[in-house]
mmCIF file of C-alpha atoms in Angstrom:
data_model
loop_
_atom_site.group_PDB
_atom_site.id
_atom_site.type_symbol
_atom_site.label_atom_id
_atom_site.label_comp_id
_atom_site.label_asym_id
_atom_site.label_seq_id
_atom_site.Cartn_x
_atom_site.Cartn_y
_atom_site.Cartn_z
ATOM 1 C CA GLU A 30 53.457 113.598 185.286
ATOM 2 C CA THR A 31 51.128 115.931 184.469
ATOM 3 C CA GLY A 32 50.053 116.309 180.624
ATOM 4 C CA VAL A 33 49.601 119.548 178.328
ATOM 5 C CA THR A 34 47.457 121.889 179.948
ATOM 6 C CA GLN A 35 46.143 125.039 177.943
ATOM 7 C CA SER A 36 43.956 128.024 178.932
ATOM 8 C CA PRO A 37 41.512 129.338 178.602
ATOM 9 C CA THR A 38 39.314 126.645 177.883
ATOM 10 C CA HIS A 39 36.329 128.949 175.982
ATOM 11 C CA LEU A 40 36.317 132.336 175.036
ATOM 12 C CA ILE A 41 34.519 134.806 172.438
ATOM 13 C CA LYS A 42 35.826 137.558 170.838
ATOM 14 C CA THR A 43 34.400 139.348 167.857
ATOM 15 C CA ARG A 44 36.053 140.388 164.792
ATOM 16 C CA GLY A 45 39.267 142.374 164.389
ATOM 17 C CA GLN A 46 40.059 141.540 167.826
ATOM 18 C CA GLN A 47 43.371 140.022 169.110
ATOM 19 C CA VAL A 48 43.633 136.926 171.150
ATOM 20 C CA THR A 49 46.612 134.717 172.987
ATOM 21 C CA LEU A 50 46.192 131.174 173.926
ATOM 22 C CA ARG A 51 48.331 129.481 176.117
ATOM 23 C CA CYS A 52 49.895 126.136 176.477
ATOM 24 C CA SER A 53 52.045 124.363 179.049
ATOM 25 C CA SER A 54 53.841 121.128 177.906
ATOM 26 C CA GLN A 55 54.400 118.178 179.353
ATOM 27 C CA SER A 56 56.881 117.425 181.503
ATOM 28 C CA GLY A 57 60.113 116.345 179.788
ATOM 29 C CA HIS A 58 58.869 117.274 176.611
ATOM 30 C CA ASN A 59 60.621 120.123 174.565
ATOM 31 C CA THR A 60 58.744 120.629 171.245
ATOM 32 C CA VAL A 61 55.353 122.248 170.920
ATOM 33 C CA SER A 62 53.230 122.300 167.737
ATOM 34 C CA TRP A 63 49.365 123.971 167.304
ATOM 35 C CA TYR A 64 46.716 122.818 165.621
ATOM 36 C CA GLN A 65 43.037 124.226 164.469
ATOM 37 C CA GLN A 66 40.437 121.828 164.611
ATOM 38 C CA ALA A 67 37.271 123.553 162.662
ATOM 39 C CA LEU A 68 34.151 121.648 163.842
ATOM 40 C CA GLY A 69 33.428 118.133 162.924
ATOM 41 C CA GLN A 70 36.909 118.256 161.155
ATOM 42 C CA GLY A 71 40.643 116.800 161.738
ATOM 43 C CA PRO A 72 43.024 119.334 163.143
ATOM 44 C CA GLN A 73 45.186 121.100 160.880
ATOM 45 C CA PHE A 74 48.974 122.336 161.476
ATOM 46 C CA ILE A 75 49.411 125.868 162.318
ATOM 47 C CA PHE A 76 52.960 125.718 163.402
ATOM 48 C CA GLN A 77 55.960 123.895 165.284
ATOM 49 C CA TYR A 78 58.408 125.001 167.925
ATOM 50 C CA TYR A 79 61.452 123.530 169.100
ATOM 51 C CA ARG A 80 63.811 125.007 171.406
ATOM 52 C CA GLU A 81 62.365 128.793 171.220
ATOM 53 C CA GLU A 82 62.279 128.665 167.392
ATOM 54 C CA GLU A 83 59.692 128.023 164.860
ATOM 55 C CA ASN A 84 60.839 125.071 163.015
ATOM 56 C CA GLY A 85 57.844 124.497 160.897
ATOM 57 C CA ARG A 86 54.654 126.187 159.593
ATOM 58 C CA GLY A 87 51.419 124.915 157.917
ATOM 59 C CA ASN A 88 49.373 126.757 155.390
ATOM 60 C CA PHE A 89 48.060 129.776 157.916
ATOM 61 C CA PRO A 90 48.704 133.444 157.033
ATOM 62 C CA PRO A 91 51.137 135.949 159.127
ATOM 63 C CA ARG A 92 48.621 136.930 161.576
ATOM 64 C CA PHE A 93 48.778 133.427 163.370
ATOM 65 C CA SER A 94 52.282 133.868 165.375
ATOM 66 C CA GLY A 95 53.683 132.356 168.501
ATOM 67 C CA LEU A 96 56.437 131.970 171.115
ATOM 68 C CA GLN A 97 58.180 129.368 173.146
ATOM 69 C CA PHE A 98 59.735 130.038 176.229
ATOM 70 C CA PRO A 99 62.579 128.696 178.125
ATOM 71 C CA ASN A 100 60.479 126.408 180.129
ATOM 72 C CA TYR A 101 58.833 125.146 176.796
ATOM 73 C CA SER A 102 55.571 126.630 177.474
ATOM 74 C CA SER A 103 53.707 128.270 174.636
ATOM 75 C CA GLU A 104 51.682 131.140 173.236
ATOM 76 C CA LEU A 105 49.361 131.279 170.128
ATOM 77 C CA ASN A 106 48.512 134.779 168.937
ATOM 78 C CA VAL A 107 46.042 135.456 166.164
ATOM 79 C CA ASN A 108 45.600 138.824 165.168
ATOM 80 C CA ALA A 109 42.923 140.504 163.134
ATOM 81 C CA LEU A 110 40.279 137.655 163.967
ATOM 82 C CA GLU A 111 37.919 136.518 161.353
ATOM 83 C CA LEU A 112 34.792 134.812 161.762
ATOM 84 C CA ASP A 113 36.602 131.436 160.091
ATOM 85 C CA ASP A 114 39.090 131.458 162.961
ATOM 86 C CA SER A 115 36.471 130.170 165.452
ATOM 87 C CA ALA A 116 37.384 126.733 165.848
ATOM 88 C CA LEU A 117 38.756 124.567 168.785
ATOM 89 C CA TYR A 118 42.678 125.122 169.417
ATOM 90 C CA LEU A 119 44.874 122.516 170.131
ATOM 91 C CA CYS A 120 48.494 122.178 171.481
ATOM 92 C CA ALA A 121 50.647 119.672 171.715
ATOM 93 C CA SER A 122 53.950 118.800 173.145
ATOM 94 C CA SER A 123 56.945 115.924 172.285
ATOM 95 C CA THR A 124 60.510 115.368 172.457
ATOM 96 C CA GLY A 125 62.915 116.260 169.831
ATOM 97 C CA THR A 126 62.066 116.989 166.444
ATOM 98 C CA GLY A 127 63.069 115.843 163.261
ATOM 99 C CA GLY A 128 65.167 112.768 162.244
ATOM 100 C CA TYR A 129 64.308 110.362 165.118
ATOM 101 C CA SER A 130 63.195 106.755 165.151
ATOM 102 C CA GLY A 131 60.604 105.742 166.939
ATOM 103 C CA ALA A 132 56.804 106.995 167.749
ATOM 104 C CA ASN A 133 57.967 109.960 169.996
ATOM 105 C CA VAL A 134 54.209 110.435 170.247
ATOM 106 C CA LEU A 135 52.660 114.161 170.579
ATOM 107 C CA THR A 136 50.776 114.464 173.702
ATOM 108 C CA PHE A 137 47.785 117.094 173.029
ATOM 109 C CA GLY A 138 45.673 119.073 175.506
ATOM 110 C CA ALA A 139 42.033 119.598 175.489
ATOM 111 C CA GLY A 140 42.560 122.737 173.919
ATOM 112 C CA SER A 141 41.189 126.525 173.864
ATOM 113 C CA ARG A 142 37.614 126.782 172.091
ATOM 114 C CA LEU A 143 37.538 130.194 170.048
ATOM 115 C CA THR A 144 34.298 131.712 168.980
ATOM 116 C CA VAL A 145 34.663 134.768 167.107
ATOM 117 C CA LEU A 146 31.441 136.618 166.341
ATOM 118 C CA GLY B 225 50.941 118.190 149.291
ATOM 119 C CA GLN B 226 49.349 116.030 151.359
ATOM 120 C CA ASN B 227 45.921 114.322 151.013
ATOM 121 C CA ILE B 228 44.390 111.754 153.718
ATOM 122 C CA ASP B 229 40.846 110.145 153.389
ATOM 123 C CA GLN B 230 38.907 108.316 156.114
ATOM 124 C CA PRO B 231 34.888 107.660 156.040
ATOM 125 C CA THR B 232 33.476 110.639 157.548
ATOM 126 C CA GLU B 233 31.072 108.101 159.501
ATOM 127 C CA MET B 234 30.127 104.217 160.973
ATOM 128 C CA THR B 235 28.122 102.484 162.745
ATOM 129 C CA ALA B 236 28.400 99.326 164.677
ATOM 130 C CA THR B 237 27.021 97.449 167.255
ATOM 131 C CA GLU B 238 28.382 96.828 170.642
ATOM 132 C CA GLY B 239 30.501 93.534 170.805
ATOM 133 C CA ALA B 240 30.889 93.522 167.152
ATOM 134 C CA ILE B 241 34.411 94.283 165.494
ATOM 135 C CA VAL B 242 34.823 97.148 163.334
ATOM 136 C CA GLN B 243 37.558 98.234 160.564
ATOM 137 C CA ILE B 244 38.262 102.026 159.955
ATOM 138 C CA ASN B 245 40.172 102.662 156.530
ATOM 139 C CA CYS B 246 42.781 105.508 155.862
ATOM 140 C CA THR B 247 44.241 106.147 152.415
ATOM 141 C CA TYR B 248 47.004 108.980 151.923
ATOM 142 C CA GLN B 249 49.074 110.480 149.232
ATOM 143 C CA THR B 250 52.001 112.431 150.770
ATOM 144 C CA SER B 251 55.058 114.064 149.866
ATOM 145 C CA GLY B 252 57.079 112.241 153.152
ATOM 146 C CA PHE B 253 56.483 109.672 155.156
ATOM 147 C CA ASN B 254 57.815 108.808 158.472
ATOM 148 C CA GLY B 255 55.189 107.226 160.230
ATOM 149 C CA LEU B 256 51.197 107.146 160.593
ATOM 150 C CA PHE B 257 49.418 107.416 163.749
ATOM 151 C CA TRP B 258 45.618 106.907 165.137
ATOM 152 C CA TYR B 259 44.232 108.751 167.790
ATOM 153 C CA GLN B 260 40.810 108.722 169.458
ATOM 154 C CA GLN B 261 38.945 111.956 170.190
ATOM 155 C CA HIS B 262 35.596 112.268 172.480
ATOM 156 C CA ALA B 263 33.945 114.868 171.807
ATOM 157 C CA GLY B 264 35.147 117.924 173.672
ATOM 158 C CA GLU B 265 38.148 116.278 174.564
ATOM 159 C CA ALA B 266 42.223 116.122 173.721
ATOM 160 C CA PRO B 267 43.297 113.768 170.866
ATOM 161 C CA THR B 268 44.604 110.515 172.462
ATOM 162 C CA PHE B 269 47.163 108.013 170.907
ATOM 163 C CA LEU B 270 46.153 104.401 169.866
ATOM 164 C CA SER B 271 48.977 103.434 167.702
ATOM 165 C CA TYR B 272 51.791 103.786 165.655
ATOM 166 C CA ASN B 273 52.790 102.276 162.438
ATOM 167 C CA VAL B 274 56.119 103.038 160.049
ATOM 168 C CA LEU B 275 56.951 99.639 158.940
ATOM 169 C CA ASP B 276 54.371 97.591 156.650
ATOM 170 C CA GLY B 277 52.496 94.788 159.106
ATOM 171 C CA LEU B 278 49.551 94.591 161.732
ATOM 172 C CA GLU B 279 50.677 96.184 165.264
ATOM 173 C CA GLU B 280 48.271 94.463 167.846
ATOM 174 C CA LYS B 281 47.403 96.575 171.301
ATOM 175 C CA GLY B 282 44.940 94.891 172.754
ATOM 176 C CA ARG B 283 41.412 95.373 171.327
ATOM 177 C CA PHE B 284 42.993 97.900 169.035
ATOM 178 C CA SER B 285 45.371 96.382 166.367
ATOM 179 C CA SER B 286 46.518 98.809 163.133
ATOM 180 C CA PHE B 287 47.736 98.016 159.527
ATOM 181 C CA LEU B 288 49.794 99.823 157.284
ATOM 182 C CA SER B 289 50.824 99.003 153.480
ATOM 183 C CA ARG B 290 53.010 101.832 152.518
ATOM 184 C CA SER B 291 53.135 101.015 149.094
ATOM 185 C CA LYS B 292 49.580 101.135 148.819
ATOM 186 C CA GLY B 293 49.542 104.276 150.970
ATOM 187 C CA TYR B 294 46.652 102.643 153.043
ATOM 188 C CA SER B 295 46.392 101.975 156.739
ATOM 189 C CA TYR B 296 43.082 100.495 158.486
ATOM 190 C CA LEU B 297 42.303 100.733 162.327
ATOM 191 C CA LEU B 298 40.844 97.514 163.226
ATOM 192 C CA LEU B 299 38.398 97.690 167.227
ATOM 193 C CA LYS B 300 37.617 94.331 168.211
ATOM 194 C CA GLU B 301 34.767 93.632 170.995
ATOM 195 C CA LEU B 302 33.233 96.973 170.861
ATOM 196 C CA GLN B 303 31.919 98.411 173.919
ATOM 197 C CA MET B 304 29.925 101.651 173.940
ATOM 198 C CA LYS B 305 32.701 103.604 175.044
ATOM 199 C CA ASP B 306 34.431 103.463 172.071
ATOM 200 C CA SER B 307 31.713 105.551 170.359
ATOM 201 C CA ALA B 308 34.320 108.547 168.903
ATOM 202 C CA SER B 309 35.768 110.271 166.556
ATOM 203 C CA TYR B 310 39.142 108.355 165.058
ATOM 204 C CA LEU B 311 41.855 110.260 163.434
ATOM 205 C CA CYS B 312 44.273 108.810 161.151
ATOM 206 C CA ALA B 313 47.633 110.929 160.623
ATOM 207 C CA VAL B 314 50.777 111.174 158.524
ATOM 208 C CA ARG B 315 54.153 112.310 160.182
ATOM 209 C CA ASN B 316 56.773 114.019 157.804
ATOM 210 C CA ALA B 317 60.241 114.235 158.613
ATOM 211 C CA GLY B 318 59.583 117.280 161.027
ATOM 212 C CA ASN B 319 57.385 115.760 163.211
ATOM 213 C CA MET B 320 54.573 117.464 162.070
ATOM 214 C CA LEU B 321 51.098 115.438 161.655
ATOM 215 C CA THR B 322 48.567 115.836 158.363
ATOM 216 C CA PHE B 323 45.192 114.427 159.597
ATOM 217 C CA GLY B 324 42.654 113.341 157.903
ATOM 218 C CA GLY B 325 39.119 114.490 158.572
ATOM 219 C CA GLY B 326 38.201 111.960 161.089
ATOM 220 C CA THR B 327 35.800 108.782 160.994
ATOM 221 C CA ARG B 328 33.220 109.409 163.919
ATOM 222 C CA LEU B 329 32.130 105.685 165.122
ATOM 223 C CA MET B 330 28.862 105.036 166.858
ATOM 224 C CA VAL B 331 28.489 101.632 168.729
ATOM 225 C CA LYS B 332 24.797 100.792 169.509
ATOM 226 C CA PRO B 333 23.499 98.651 171.581
#
């Protein structure tokens, strides 16, 4: 089975620009979540998509938005980039959401490293 | 709110045992995860605890006490390849993970 793949792996943008990051979920997974990981810190939850709808959001402003497509792949869009947006953006996929038992482990991709100048 | 604390850095010797602690205060609890992350790579799943007690998986074990808001990851027979960051994360009812800052473990010969 294929894992979670993300693109691009690295990119550089300038302040005020917009960026789109892409994620293909692991085969059989229908839930995608996005995390931001600043250098030397743990990942922070941005939002989660299940069946093409956002069903959870962390403490991020509206300029962070996303989409999930019928094949469960996903995009993260960030508008009006700021210097503090420089980070590793991790996508994770899993099966199902909420109210379940068992581990339901999140499988992470290797991330997209964004540098904002 | 959620608050998860773990030491920033630890150093241990090859072949030794190391214990990485994690304390948490959360508004909802639906399991605790440990992930390993090598520099520049994806976090990879190590262990999961939802009930109190010890879960053992090869050289790695993880312990949970829900009443104390406490977990630890125990690594035995340390190898150089175990040098990595170890992330403690608590899951809420919606499968959303709140991570601690990570513990960078350096294994020395």
